[in-house]
Each structure stands twice: as C-alpha cells, then as structure tokens.
Amino acid sequence: MDVVSEPPAPRAAAQPRPGHRVSAEIDLAALRGNVRALRERAAGAELMAVVKADAYGHGMVPCARAARQAGAGWLGTATPEEALALRAAGDRGRLLCWLWTPGGPWREAIEADVDVSASAPWALREITEAARACGRTARVHLKIDTGLGRNGCAPADWEALTAAAREAEAEGTVRVTGLWSHFACADEPGHPSVAAQLAAFRDALAAAARAGLDPEVRHIANSPATLTLPEAHFDLVRTGVSVYGLSPSPEVGVPEDFGLRPVMTLRARLALVKHVPAGHGVSYGHHYTTPGDTTLALVPAGYADGIPRHASGTGPVLVAGKWRTAAGRVAMDQFVVDLGGDTAAEGDEAVLFGPGDAGEPTAEDWARAVGTIGYEIVTRVGARVPRVHLNADA
C-alpha cells in the first residue's frame, strides 16, 4: 500500500500497473484532503460527500470510506441501488438518497436506515406504506423546487406536502429529518437566480415550520455554493465534484484557489509506435494526414473507455514528455498521436489527465478541448478501465 503525507507532495508520474493497457489511478489521500478543505470552508455546517455515479467515476465504496475518514458526516447518492450498495459494503453513517420512481425499493431503504427524499405526494404515500409494512419510522427529506425546474415539489403544492408529512409524523410512520433544494446557477457567481432561490428556500422553510415540521438539517448548497456562498450553507452542504478535486466552473475558480487537488489520473501504455511517410492517412475518414515523415504512437483507449469521440483532433495527452493531441478520429478502443520528430517505444506511458504535477493535462483541459465540463470527463471513464485506489489507509 502506498503511504504518503496528506496532501501528497507533487511527484513524478508513475507508470501504469503492469498489464494495464489503461487505468484510472485514484488518490484517496487527495480525496481526504479535499474533504477536510471543504469542511473548513463550510465551518458551522455538516458536510455531505456525494458519491453518486460511482463517485463521479472514481469508485464509490473506496471513495465513500475515504470521505468518512476525513469527517464527512453524510453521504449522498442519486439512486436507491447506490445507497443499498453502500450499506451492503458496511457503511453505517447518515446517507441520503434522492432520485426515486414509483415502486422503488422504499422498504429496503427504510430498513437500511437510509434517509429518503420526497418531492411529491405520491412519494410520501409510498414511503408511509413501506414504513407501515416494515414497522419502522422512515427518515424523509422533503425537497422543494425553488427555481431549478427539475426535481422538487412545486411551490404551489408545498403547503399540502408539508401538511401531509406532519400527519405522517403524528402517525409515527415518518420523521422529517431534512428540508432541501438545489441551485440552478450557483456556478455563476452573482447570477440573479441565486438570490431568488435563497429567498424562495427561506419562504419554504417558514411554511414548513408553520406546518409544525422541525427538521435536523436544511440544505441547498452544492459544491459552488459551498465554495463561494456562505449564506447558503444552513445546516448541511452537499459537495460533489469538489470532493474529487475539480472546480465546478471556471467562473468559480480553479481547484488550487480552494485547496483542492484532482483525485483521478488516467494513464495508458502505448500499444504501437511506427514510422510513416508524408501524406499517410490516420484513423477513420482520414481527417488527419501526416504533413511529413513522422512517428505515430497508438494510445489503446477510445470512446468505449470514455474518451470523447468529439475529442478527435483536440484531446490532449502527455507522451514522450510533451503535450500531443489526438490525430484523427478517436475510435472505440484507440486513438493516435503524431510524435513529429520525437521517439517513444511500445509500453511507454501516455497520461491523458491528472493533477498536472508532471506537466500532464488535467480533466479541466480535456473539458475545454471538447466543450464540456470536468464532471463529464471523469464520470464517463468506462467500466472496463480498472480503478487503482492508492493511499487507502488514512
């Protein structure tokens, strides 16, 4: 097991594990450092580490354990399957799951001590039915739509939902443990919707209090609001992408501004190096032809591994000590880089992205290259790419 100080000092890039054509190296020491930095920024509020979507592609169970080690009092998942998988792996702390559809495994979640979320009367009805069936009190967070226009109770229906929840509390089937919402534009500091949503959330809290609800936690702050909007912290902040060392947006700032460090490094080993003449077509469609005699290197990772196909001609990668870009089309399993006059050998390392210590691109560099966000770059890394978790011991 690798053991390093926390946060880890900059170091030279390691070679991929023997036998791995491509691998995602996950630095759990960096993740713990990020959680501690976020807890300090949100001082006075509890911290939830969001581990949905396989911890944003980083591996849910190891990342959840590391977040707990660093003091995350809550974990958050989107789907009930994710929440139940955490319980099966031994997690016993507070855990919220929020993306439900009719007929979901409510009873299993209640019996596993998962806090569940309701945004509509149908969900509250199914929760109370499941609680009666298993003879336990369900812990419920009621969500209001304050302006995101996605999940959450419509403001016009909030009074009825809170009244129904209070009736369920009186019956003993439900305990409302949280009231919450989600920002639409917190990653755009100063956007007028942020103040409007905060005001709507405070109105919703007041209405819930009039209905007789007294939750443990009130929460609306996501990663950008945690980093830049102290007035939105309330009792709990929900940090997602920032746990993994990425910034929510360039407008908010770069990771270093907040003491965050990218957790994932994506490495590959060159599968082939060959010399070709001028005018040699490269990959499907020959969208790239060599301008002169050159050396081509084959990176054995493609869109089946999560490399965006629209990174063709733009995706950056560090090979033979320099940044290169994908030459021609990214294919399902591989892409090519043109080394020009430089040399390399089969088995040499190609670093697609990492924290940038050794001059490699970052996930943010890939996001800029393909016109997306860092979230998508890390979460789309495919299941056939092994995750190598380093520094698991706190």
mmCIF file of C-alpha atoms in Angstrom:
data_model
loop_
_atom_site.group_PDB
_atom_site.id
_atom_site.type_symbol
_atom_site.label_atom_id
_atom_site.label_comp_id
_atom_site.label_asym_id
_atom_site.label_seq_id
_atom_site.Cartn_x
_atom_site.Cartn_y
_atom_site.Cartn_z
ATOM 1 C CA MET A 1 0.000 0.000 0.000
ATOM 2 C CA ASP A 2 1.350 3.413 -0.960
ATOM 3 C CA VAL A 3 1.745 5.736 2.015
ATOM 4 C CA VAL A 4 2.209 9.470 1.514
ATOM 5 C CA SER A 5 1.730 12.596 3.557
ATOM 6 C CA GLU A 6 -1.536 14.485 3.135
ATOM 7 C CA PRO A 7 -1.971 16.371 0.952
ATOM 8 C CA PRO A 8 0.502 14.433 -1.187
ATOM 9 C CA ALA A 9 3.557 16.286 -2.400
ATOM 10 C CA PRO A 10 3.995 16.718 -6.157
ATOM 11 C CA ARG A 11 5.723 13.721 -7.618
ATOM 12 C CA ALA A 12 6.774 12.281 -10.926
ATOM 13 C CA ALA A 13 4.089 10.371 -12.772
ATOM 14 C CA ALA A 14 4.084 6.654 -12.060
ATOM 15 C CA GLN A 15 3.903 4.037 -14.780
ATOM 16 C CA PRO A 16 0.580 2.261 -15.255
ATOM 17 C CA ARG A 17 0.254 -1.009 -13.389
ATOM 18 C CA PRO A 18 1.836 -3.936 -15.287
ATOM 19 C CA GLY A 19 -0.658 -5.489 -17.672
ATOM 20 C CA HIS A 20 -2.990 -2.495 -17.719
ATOM 21 C CA ARG A 21 -3.446 -1.029 -21.174
ATOM 22 C CA VAL A 22 -5.243 1.861 -19.467
ATOM 23 C CA SER A 23 -6.012 2.563 -15.817
ATOM 24 C CA ALA A 24 -7.524 5.266 -13.642
ATOM 25 C CA GLU A 25 -5.360 5.959 -10.607
ATOM 26 C CA ILE A 26 -7.423 7.274 -7.685
ATOM 27 C CA ASP A 27 -5.503 9.104 -4.955
ATOM 28 C CA LEU A 28 -7.581 8.674 -1.799
ATOM 29 C CA ALA A 29 -5.174 10.840 0.201
ATOM 30 C CA ALA A 30 -6.042 13.713 -2.136
ATOM 31 C CA LEU A 31 -9.748 12.991 -1.654
ATOM 32 C CA ARG A 32 -9.386 13.110 2.124
ATOM 33 C CA GLY A 33 -7.505 16.391 1.822
ATOM 34 C CA ASN A 34 -10.307 17.797 -0.329
ATOM 35 C CA VAL A 35 -12.957 16.787 2.213
ATOM 36 C CA ARG A 36 -11.015 18.456 5.006
ATOM 37 C CA ALA A 37 -10.604 21.646 2.940
ATOM 38 C CA LEU A 38 -14.333 21.701 2.195
ATOM 39 C CA ARG A 39 -15.248 21.111 5.836
ATOM 40 C CA GLU A 40 -13.097 24.073 6.817
ATOM 41 C CA ARG A 41 -14.777 26.265 4.207
ATOM 42 C CA ALA A 42 -18.216 25.181 5.404
ATOM 43 C CA ALA A 43 -17.386 25.603 9.090
ATOM 44 C CA GLY A 44 -20.587 25.568 11.122
ATOM 45 C CA ALA A 45 -22.385 23.219 8.732
ATOM 46 C CA GLU A 46 -22.152 19.473 8.353
ATOM 47 C CA LEU A 47 -20.711 18.103 5.120
ATOM 48 C CA MET A 48 -22.222 15.578 2.739
ATOM 49 C CA ALA A 49 -19.887 13.889 0.254
ATOM 50 C CA VAL A 50 -21.885 12.992 -2.839
ATOM 51 C CA VAL A 51 -20.799 9.605 -4.193
ATOM 52 C CA LYS A 52 -23.414 9.069 -6.891
ATOM 53 C CA ALA A 53 -22.456 7.745 -10.331
ATOM 54 C CA ASP A 54 -19.748 5.505 -8.853
ATOM 55 C CA ALA A 55 -18.307 8.511 -7.008
ATOM 56 C CA TYR A 56 -18.178 10.529 -10.224
ATOM 57 C CA GLY A 57 -16.318 7.653 -11.851
ATOM 58 C CA HIS A 58 -13.760 7.274 -9.051
ATOM 59 C CA GLY A 59 -15.127 4.124 -7.373
ATOM 60 C CA MET A 60 -17.983 4.567 -4.908
ATOM 61 C CA VAL A 61 -17.080 2.325 -1.971
ATOM 62 C CA PRO A 62 -13.376 3.280 -1.573
ATOM 63 C CA CYS A 63 -14.188 6.959 -2.034
ATOM 64 C CA ALA A 64 -17.061 6.804 0.461
ATOM 65 C CA ARG A 65 -14.768 5.234 3.043
ATOM 66 C CA ALA A 66 -12.104 7.875 2.449
ATOM 67 C CA ALA A 67 -14.666 10.668 2.760
ATOM 68 C CA ARG A 68 -15.893 9.239 6.066
ATOM 69 C CA GLN A 69 -12.278 9.016 7.298
ATOM 70 C CA ALA A 70 -11.889 12.734 6.578
ATOM 71 C CA GLY A 71 -15.001 13.653 8.551
ATOM 72 C CA ALA A 72 -17.896 13.595 6.100
ATOM 73 C CA GLY A 73 -20.919 13.087 8.356
ATOM 74 C CA TRP A 74 -23.238 12.382 5.440
ATOM 75 C CA LEU A 75 -23.005 10.613 2.101
ATOM 76 C CA GLY A 76 -25.337 11.294 -0.810
ATOM 77 C CA THR A 77 -26.457 9.077 -3.671
ATOM 78 C CA ALA A 78 -28.880 9.568 -6.517
ATOM 79 C CA THR A 79 -30.327 6.066 -6.857
ATOM 80 C CA PRO A 80 -31.516 3.636 -4.189
ATOM 81 C CA GLU A 81 -29.326 0.941 -5.720
ATOM 82 C CA GLU A 82 -26.282 3.078 -4.923
ATOM 83 C CA ALA A 83 -27.434 3.646 -1.353
ATOM 84 C CA LEU A 84 -28.121 -0.034 -0.741
ATOM 85 C CA ALA A 85 -24.738 -0.977 -2.224
ATOM 86 C CA LEU A 86 -23.057 1.301 0.322
ATOM 87 C CA ARG A 87 -24.956 -0.357 3.142
ATOM 88 C CA ALA A 88 -24.004 -3.786 1.805
ATOM 89 C CA ALA A 89 -20.360 -2.658 1.818
ATOM 90 C CA GLY A 90 -20.606 -1.828 5.515
ATOM 91 C CA ASP A 91 -21.321 1.918 5.602
ATOM 92 C CA ARG A 92 -23.477 2.806 8.617
ATOM 93 C CA GLY A 93 -23.384 6.607 8.713
ATOM 94 C CA ARG A 94 -26.057 9.071 7.632
ATOM 95 C CA LEU A 95 -26.926 8.561 3.982
ATOM 96 C CA LEU A 96 -29.399 10.408 1.766
ATOM 97 C CA CYS A 97 -30.847 9.011 -1.482
ATOM 98 C CA TRP A 98 -32.964 11.319 -3.613
ATOM 99 C CA LEU A 99 -33.834 10.000 -7.093
ATOM 100 C CA TRP A 100 -36.893 7.776 -6.775
ATOM 101 C CA THR A 101 -39.515 6.442 -9.147
ATOM 102 C CA PRO A 102 -42.847 4.820 -8.272
ATOM 103 C CA GLY A 103 -42.473 1.300 -6.912
ATOM 104 C CA GLY A 104 -38.886 1.856 -5.812
ATOM 105 C CA PRO A 105 -37.321 -0.183 -3.007
ATOM 106 C CA TRP A 106 -38.599 2.071 -0.239
ATOM 107 C CA ARG A 107 -38.913 -0.687 2.352
ATOM 108 C CA GLU A 108 -35.343 -1.902 1.760
ATOM 109 C CA ALA A 109 -34.043 1.648 2.125
ATOM 110 C CA ILE A 110 -36.017 2.301 5.306
ATOM 111 C CA GLU A 111 -34.834 -0.956 6.848
ATOM 112 C CA ALA A 112 -31.247 0.002 5.898
ATOM 113 C CA ASP A 113 -31.571 3.349 7.747
ATOM 114 C CA VAL A 114 -31.291 5.380 4.539
ATOM 115 C CA ASP A 115 -32.784 8.879 4.570
ATOM 116 C CA VAL A 116 -35.086 9.089 1.544
ATOM 117 C CA SER A 117 -36.378 12.108 -0.340
ATOM 118 C CA ALA A 118 -39.899 13.064 -1.364
ATOM 119 C CA SER A 119 -40.805 15.749 -3.892
ATOM 120 C CA ALA A 120 -44.474 14.890 -4.385
ATOM 121 C CA PRO A 121 -47.468 13.368 -2.573
ATOM 122 C CA TRP A 122 -47.121 10.030 -4.436
ATOM 123 C CA ALA A 123 -43.640 9.552 -2.987
ATOM 124 C CA LEU A 124 -44.759 10.393 0.548
ATOM 125 C CA ARG A 125 -47.652 7.917 0.209
ATOM 126 C CA GLU A 126 -45.307 5.126 -0.907
ATOM 127 C CA ILE A 127 -42.895 5.944 1.915
ATOM 128 C CA THR A 128 -45.611 5.768 4.571
ATOM 129 C CA GLU A 129 -46.948 2.497 3.137
ATOM 130 C CA ALA A 130 -43.450 0.984 3.210
ATOM 131 C CA ALA A 131 -42.879 2.240 6.760
ATOM 132 C CA ARG A 132 -46.108 0.655 7.951
ATOM 133 C CA ALA A 133 -45.195 -2.601 6.236
ATOM 134 C CA CYS A 134 -41.847 -2.891 7.994
ATOM 135 C CA GLY A 135 -42.919 -1.343 11.286
ATOM 136 C CA ARG A 136 -40.264 1.357 11.254
ATOM 137 C CA THR A 137 -40.235 5.141 11.067
ATOM 138 C CA ALA A 138 -38.928 6.443 7.745
ATOM 139 C CA ARG A 139 -36.484 9.343 7.755
ATOM 140 C CA VAL A 140 -37.556 11.733 4.998
ATOM 141 C CA HIS A 141 -36.136 14.865 3.386
ATOM 142 C CA LEU A 142 -38.751 16.990 1.630
ATOM 143 C CA LYS A 143 -37.445 18.747 -1.467
ATOM 144 C CA ILE A 144 -38.852 21.968 -2.899
ATOM 145 C CA ASP A 145 -38.227 23.320 -6.387
ATOM 146 C CA THR A 146 -37.007 26.863 -5.716
ATOM 147 C CA GLY A 147 -36.175 27.555 -9.350
ATOM 148 C CA LEU A 148 -34.089 24.766 -10.863
ATOM 149 C CA GLY A 149 -37.183 23.347 -12.549
ATOM 150 C CA ARG A 150 -36.053 19.768 -12.128
ATOM 151 C CA ASN A 151 -36.880 17.504 -9.171
ATOM 152 C CA GLY A 152 -38.608 19.057 -6.172
ATOM 153 C CA CYS A 153 -42.128 19.968 -5.127
ATOM 154 C CA ALA A 154 -43.762 22.860 -6.983
ATOM 155 C CA PRO A 155 -44.140 25.848 -4.617
ATOM 156 C CA ALA A 156 -47.918 25.792 -5.112
ATOM 157 C CA ASP A 157 -48.024 22.248 -3.733
ATOM 158 C CA TRP A 158 -45.574 22.749 -0.862
ATOM 159 C CA GLU A 159 -48.178 23.563 1.792
ATOM 160 C CA ALA A 160 -50.104 20.367 1.021
ATOM 161 C CA LEU A 161 -46.932 18.241 1.040
ATOM 162 C CA THR A 162 -45.697 19.609 4.353
ATOM 163 C CA ALA A 163 -49.131 19.178 5.922
ATOM 164 C CA ALA A 164 -49.269 15.550 4.767
ATOM 165 C CA ALA A 165 -45.774 14.967 6.115
ATOM 166 C CA ARG A 166 -46.775 16.361 9.503
ATOM 167 C CA GLU A 167 -49.763 13.998 9.583
ATOM 168 C CA ALA A 168 -47.429 11.086 8.828
ATOM 169 C CA GLU A 169 -45.167 12.243 11.655
ATOM 170 C CA ALA A 170 -48.121 12.246 14.040
ATOM 171 C CA GLU A 171 -48.906 8.697 12.931
ATOM 172 C CA GLY A 172 -45.307 7.674 13.620
ATOM 173 C CA THR A 173 -44.546 6.397 10.122
ATOM 174 C CA VAL A 174 -42.346 9.339 9.113
ATOM 175 C CA ARG A 175 -39.807 11.659 10.682
ATOM 176 C CA VAL A 176 -38.975 14.679 8.526
ATOM 177 C CA THR A 177 -35.223 14.908 9.005
ATOM 178 C CA GLY A 178 -34.442 17.360 6.222
ATOM 179 C CA LEU A 179 -35.767 20.149 4.019
ATOM 180 C CA TRP A 180 -33.807 20.891 0.892
ATOM 181 C CA SER A 181 -33.460 22.330 -2.587
ATOM 182 C CA HIS A 182 -30.875 22.725 -5.360
ATOM 183 C CA PHE A 183 -29.391 25.762 -7.090
ATOM 184 C CA ALA A 184 -29.581 26.266 -10.841
ATOM 185 C CA CYS A 185 -26.763 28.788 -11.326
ATOM 186 C CA ALA A 186 -24.558 28.798 -8.229
ATOM 187 C CA ASP A 187 -21.608 28.131 -10.554
ATOM 188 C CA GLU A 188 -22.183 31.620 -12.000
ATOM 189 C CA PRO A 189 -21.415 33.952 -9.068
ATOM 190 C CA GLY A 190 -23.743 36.929 -8.985
ATOM 191 C CA HIS A 191 -26.420 35.312 -11.153
ATOM 192 C CA PRO A 192 -29.779 36.832 -10.090
ATOM 193 C CA SER A 193 -31.400 33.410 -9.757
ATOM 194 C CA VAL A 194 -29.171 32.600 -6.779
ATOM 195 C CA ALA A 195 -30.657 35.293 -4.535
ATOM 196 C CA ALA A 196 -34.147 34.480 -5.802
ATOM 197 C CA GLN A 197 -33.721 30.806 -4.942
ATOM 198 C CA LEU A 198 -32.359 31.595 -1.499
ATOM 199 C CA ALA A 199 -35.395 33.774 -0.796
ATOM 200 C CA ALA A 200 -37.746 31.051 -2.062
ATOM 201 C CA PHE A 201 -35.992 28.475 0.105
ATOM 202 C CA ARG A 202 -36.340 30.623 3.212
ATOM 203 C CA ASP A 203 -40.047 31.062 2.442
ATOM 204 C CA ALA A 204 -40.389 27.279 2.096
ATOM 205 C CA LEU A 205 -38.644 26.743 5.430
ATOM 206 C CA ALA A 206 -41.008 29.186 7.096
ATOM 207 C CA ALA A 207 -44.026 27.434 5.587
ATOM 208 C CA ALA A 208 -42.739 24.071 6.808
ATOM 209 C CA ALA A 209 -42.303 25.487 10.301
ATOM 210 C CA ARG A 210 -45.894 26.741 10.252
ATOM 211 C CA ALA A 211 -46.946 23.188 9.376
ATOM 212 C CA GLY A 212 -45.160 22.006 12.516
ATOM 213 C CA LEU A 213 -42.055 20.467 10.923
ATOM 214 C CA ASP A 214 -38.726 20.725 12.746
ATOM 215 C CA PRO A 215 -36.030 19.026 10.632
ATOM 216 C CA GLU A 216 -32.494 18.124 11.680
ATOM 217 C CA VAL A 217 -30.927 19.712 8.609
ATOM 218 C CA ARG A 218 -31.803 22.298 5.990
ATOM 219 C CA HIS A 219 -29.647 22.253 2.866
ATOM 220 C CA ILE A 220 -29.400 23.902 -0.533
ATOM 221 C CA ALA A 221 -25.650 24.431 -1.085
ATOM 222 C CA ASN A 222 -23.942 22.333 -3.749
ATOM 223 C CA SER A 223 -20.202 22.500 -4.492
ATOM 224 C CA PRO A 224 -20.141 26.030 -5.970
ATOM 225 C CA ALA A 225 -22.351 27.429 -3.218
ATOM 226 C CA THR A 226 -20.191 25.726 -0.592
ATOM 227 C CA LEU A 227 -17.111 27.404 -2.067
ATOM 228 C CA THR A 228 -18.490 30.883 -2.677
ATOM 229 C CA LEU A 229 -21.803 31.460 -0.866
ATOM 230 C CA PRO A 230 -21.575 31.189 2.949
ATOM 231 C CA GLU A 231 -25.124 32.463 3.420
ATOM 232 C CA ALA A 232 -26.359 29.299 1.662
ATOM 233 C CA HIS A 233 -24.648 26.824 3.991
ATOM 234 C CA PHE A 234 -27.505 26.453 6.514
ATOM 235 C CA ASP A 235 -27.061 23.155 8.451
ATOM 236 C CA LEU A 236 -25.529 20.948 5.754
ATOM 237 C CA VAL A 237 -23.647 21.374 2.465
ATOM 238 C CA ARG A 238 -23.706 18.823 -0.358
ATOM 239 C CA THR A 239 -20.319 18.638 -2.070
ATOM 240 C CA GLY A 240 -19.965 16.583 -5.223
ATOM 241 C CA VAL A 241 -17.392 17.390 -7.871
ATOM 242 C CA SER A 242 -15.248 19.388 -5.443
ATOM 243 C CA VAL A 243 -14.677 16.253 -3.331
ATOM 244 C CA TYR A 244 -12.828 14.863 -6.347
ATOM 245 C CA GLY A 245 -10.655 17.954 -6.693
ATOM 246 C CA LEU A 246 -12.382 19.605 -9.637
ATOM 247 C CA SER A 247 -13.764 23.112 -9.800
ATOM 248 C CA PRO A 248 -17.497 23.461 -10.510
ATOM 249 C CA SER A 249 -16.754 26.053 -13.189
ATOM 250 C CA PRO A 250 -14.020 28.456 -14.347
ATOM 251 C CA GLU A 251 -16.117 31.353 -13.030
ATOM 252 C CA VAL A 252 -15.919 29.944 -9.507
ATOM 253 C CA GLY A 253 -12.138 29.466 -9.671
ATOM 254 C CA VAL A 254 -9.521 26.783 -10.155
ATOM 255 C CA PRO A 255 -9.074 23.912 -7.679
ATOM 256 C CA GLU A 256 -5.932 25.448 -6.194
ATOM 257 C CA ASP A 257 -7.937 28.511 -5.158
ATOM 258 C CA PHE A 258 -9.781 26.342 -2.632
ATOM 259 C CA GLY A 259 -7.043 23.944 -1.561
ATOM 260 C CA LEU A 260 -8.410 21.142 -3.735
ATOM 261 C CA ARG A 261 -6.416 18.545 -5.652
ATOM 262 C CA PRO A 262 -7.657 16.397 -8.571
ATOM 263 C CA VAL A 263 -8.034 12.800 -7.451
ATOM 264 C CA MET A 264 -8.022 10.862 -10.745
ATOM 265 C CA THR A 265 -5.108 10.281 -13.124
ATOM 266 C CA LEU A 266 -5.883 8.441 -16.353
ATOM 267 C CA ARG A 267 -2.888 6.576 -17.789
ATOM 268 C CA ALA A 268 -2.313 4.268 -20.750
ATOM 269 C CA ARG A 269 0.597 2.321 -22.230
ATOM 270 C CA LEU A 270 1.470 2.833 -25.888
ATOM 271 C CA ALA A 271 0.418 -0.201 -27.901
ATOM 272 C CA LEU A 272 2.376 0.585 -31.080
ATOM 273 C CA VAL A 273 4.937 3.072 -32.366
ATOM 274 C CA LYS A 274 5.687 3.243 -36.099
ATOM 275 C CA HIS A 275 7.312 5.478 -38.714
ATOM 276 C CA VAL A 276 5.201 6.602 -41.673
ATOM 277 C CA PRO A 277 5.785 8.850 -44.696
ATOM 278 C CA ALA A 278 4.231 12.197 -45.541
ATOM 279 C CA GLY A 279 0.609 12.046 -46.642
ATOM 280 C CA HIS A 280 -0.222 8.963 -44.576
ATOM 281 C CA GLY A 281 -3.886 8.899 -43.525
ATOM 282 C CA VAL A 282 -4.678 8.385 -39.852
ATOM 283 C CA SER A 283 -7.815 6.705 -38.477
ATOM 284 C CA TYR A 284 -11.339 6.627 -39.882
ATOM 285 C CA GLY A 285 -12.176 9.120 -42.596
ATOM 286 C CA HIS A 286 -8.573 10.324 -42.943
ATOM 287 C CA HIS A 287 -9.451 13.587 -41.207
ATOM 288 C CA TYR A 288 -5.737 13.791 -40.445
ATOM 289 C CA THR A 289 -2.890 13.049 -42.830
ATOM 290 C CA THR A 290 0.746 13.331 -41.851
ATOM 291 C CA PRO A 291 2.374 16.583 -43.039
ATOM 292 C CA GLY A 292 5.775 14.902 -43.384
ATOM 293 C CA ASP A 293 7.758 11.847 -42.415
ATOM 294 C CA THR A 294 6.848 11.222 -38.794
ATOM 295 C CA THR A 295 6.303 8.773 -35.968
ATOM 296 C CA LEU A 296 2.821 7.733 -34.872
ATOM 297 C CA ALA A 297 2.006 6.331 -31.424
ATOM 298 C CA LEU A 298 -1.115 4.324 -30.662
ATOM 299 C CA VAL A 299 -2.922 5.021 -27.366
ATOM 300 C CA PRO A 300 -5.112 1.980 -26.554
ATOM 301 C CA ALA A 301 -8.131 3.856 -25.194
ATOM 302 C CA GLY A 302 -11.209 5.028 -27.062
ATOM 303 C CA TYR A 303 -14.800 6.044 -26.675
ATOM 304 C CA ALA A 304 -15.701 2.645 -25.180
ATOM 305 C CA ASP A 305 -13.378 3.662 -22.335
ATOM 306 C CA GLY A 306 -14.939 7.109 -22.022
ATOM 307 C CA ILE A 307 -12.621 9.098 -24.306
ATOM 308 C CA PRO A 308 -14.955 11.533 -26.072
ATOM 309 C CA ARG A 309 -15.222 10.848 -29.799
ATOM 310 C CA HIS A 310 -15.562 14.578 -30.299
ATOM 311 C CA ALA A 311 -12.040 14.901 -28.858
ATOM 312 C CA SER A 312 -10.831 13.854 -32.310
ATOM 313 C CA GLY A 313 -8.126 16.342 -33.273
ATOM 314 C CA THR A 314 -8.316 18.193 -29.949
ATOM 315 C CA GLY A 315 -7.919 15.819 -26.980
ATOM 316 C CA PRO A 316 -4.620 16.479 -25.150
ATOM 317 C CA VAL A 317 -2.270 13.762 -23.906
ATOM 318 C CA LEU A 318 1.266 13.769 -22.500
ATOM 319 C CA VAL A 319 3.518 11.419 -24.489
ATOM 320 C CA ALA A 320 7.320 11.418 -24.591
ATOM 321 C CA GLY A 321 7.471 14.476 -22.363
ATOM 322 C CA LYS A 322 5.245 16.742 -24.485
ATOM 323 C CA TRP A 323 1.581 17.547 -24.941
ATOM 324 C CA ARG A 324 0.129 15.977 -28.075
ATOM 325 C CA THR A 325 -3.386 15.997 -29.431
ATOM 326 C CA ALA A 326 -5.402 13.113 -30.813
ATOM 327 C CA ALA A 327 -4.537 12.874 -34.519
ATOM 328 C CA GLY A 328 -7.639 11.993 -36.494
ATOM 329 C CA ARG A 329 -10.713 10.209 -35.213
ATOM 330 C CA VAL A 330 -10.956 8.738 -31.746
ATOM 331 C CA ALA A 331 -12.109 5.156 -32.330
ATOM 332 C CA MET A 332 -13.908 2.763 -29.993
ATOM 333 C CA ASP A 333 -10.745 1.339 -28.463
ATOM 334 C CA GLN A 334 -7.853 3.555 -29.527
ATOM 335 C CA PHE A 335 -6.557 6.829 -30.904
ATOM 336 C CA VAL A 336 -3.317 8.026 -32.468
ATOM 337 C CA VAL A 337 -0.904 10.842 -31.649
ATOM 338 C CA ASP A 338 1.696 12.246 -34.018
ATOM 339 C CA LEU A 339 5.086 12.464 -32.304
ATOM 340 C CA GLY A 340 6.692 14.505 -35.072
ATOM 341 C CA GLY A 341 10.442 14.112 -34.732
ATOM 342 C CA ASP A 342 10.275 12.638 -31.238
ATOM 343 C CA THR A 343 10.671 8.982 -30.310
ATOM 344 C CA ALA A 344 8.867 6.599 -27.997
ATOM 345 C CA ALA A 345 8.546 2.861 -27.523
ATOM 346 C CA GLU A 346 5.749 0.401 -27.024
ATOM 347 C CA GLY A 347 4.845 0.262 -23.346
ATOM 348 C CA ASP A 348 5.778 3.880 -22.688
ATOM 349 C CA GLU A 349 3.313 5.909 -20.671
ATOM 350 C CA ALA A 350 0.675 8.214 -22.084
ATOM 351 C CA VAL A 351 -1.037 10.401 -19.470
ATOM 352 C CA LEU A 352 -4.408 11.653 -20.600
ATOM 353 C CA PHE A 353 -5.102 13.707 -17.494
ATOM 354 C CA GLY A 354 -4.114 14.072 -13.865
ATOM 355 C CA PRO A 355 -3.428 16.786 -11.278
ATOM 356 C CA GLY A 356 -0.844 18.415 -13.572
ATOM 357 C CA ASP A 357 2.212 17.779 -11.372
ATOM 358 C CA ALA A 358 4.300 16.308 -14.194
ATOM 359 C CA GLY A 359 3.031 18.697 -16.847
ATOM 360 C CA GLU A 360 0.194 16.410 -17.932
ATOM 361 C CA PRO A 361 -3.206 17.780 -18.989
ATOM 362 C CA THR A 362 -5.950 17.961 -16.388
ATOM 363 C CA ALA A 363 -9.573 16.924 -16.660
ATOM 364 C CA GLU A 364 -10.348 20.637 -16.995
ATOM 365 C CA ASP A 365 -8.013 20.798 -20.024
ATOM 366 C CA TRP A 366 -9.983 17.975 -21.612
ATOM 367 C CA ALA A 367 -13.239 19.739 -20.795
ATOM 368 C CA ARG A 368 -12.065 22.898 -22.547
ATOM 369 C CA ALA A 369 -10.786 20.902 -25.509
ATOM 370 C CA VAL A 370 -14.144 19.262 -26.165
ATOM 371 C CA GLY A 371 -16.520 21.983 -24.964
ATOM 372 C CA THR A 372 -17.917 20.275 -21.872
ATOM 373 C CA ILE A 373 -17.376 20.272 -18.103
ATOM 374 C CA GLY A 374 -14.893 18.420 -15.926
ATOM 375 C CA TYR A 375 -17.746 16.428 -14.355
ATOM 376 C CA GLU A 376 -18.396 14.679 -17.658
ATOM 377 C CA ILE A 377 -14.751 13.891 -18.331
ATOM 378 C CA VAL A 378 -14.268 11.914 -15.109
ATOM 379 C CA THR A 379 -17.717 10.326 -14.866
ATOM 380 C CA ARG A 380 -17.625 8.963 -18.409
ATOM 381 C CA VAL A 381 -14.458 6.892 -17.850
ATOM 382 C CA GLY A 382 -15.797 3.438 -18.656
ATOM 383 C CA ALA A 383 -16.280 0.356 -16.508
ATOM 384 C CA ARG A 384 -13.614 -1.604 -18.393
ATOM 385 C CA VAL A 385 -10.970 0.848 -17.180
ATOM 386 C CA PRO A 386 -9.679 -0.538 -13.855
ATOM 387 C CA ARG A 387 -9.602 1.860 -10.913
ATOM 388 C CA VAL A 388 -6.384 1.622 -8.918
ATOM 389 C CA HIS A 389 -7.010 3.095 -5.468
ATOM 390 C CA LEU A 390 -3.907 4.468 -3.764
ATOM 391 C CA ASN A 391 -3.424 5.552 -0.141
ATOM 392 C CA ALA A 392 -6.473 3.734 1.199
ATOM 393 C CA ASP A 393 -5.073 3.844 4.741
ATOM 394 C CA ALA A 394 -5.867 7.140 6.417
#
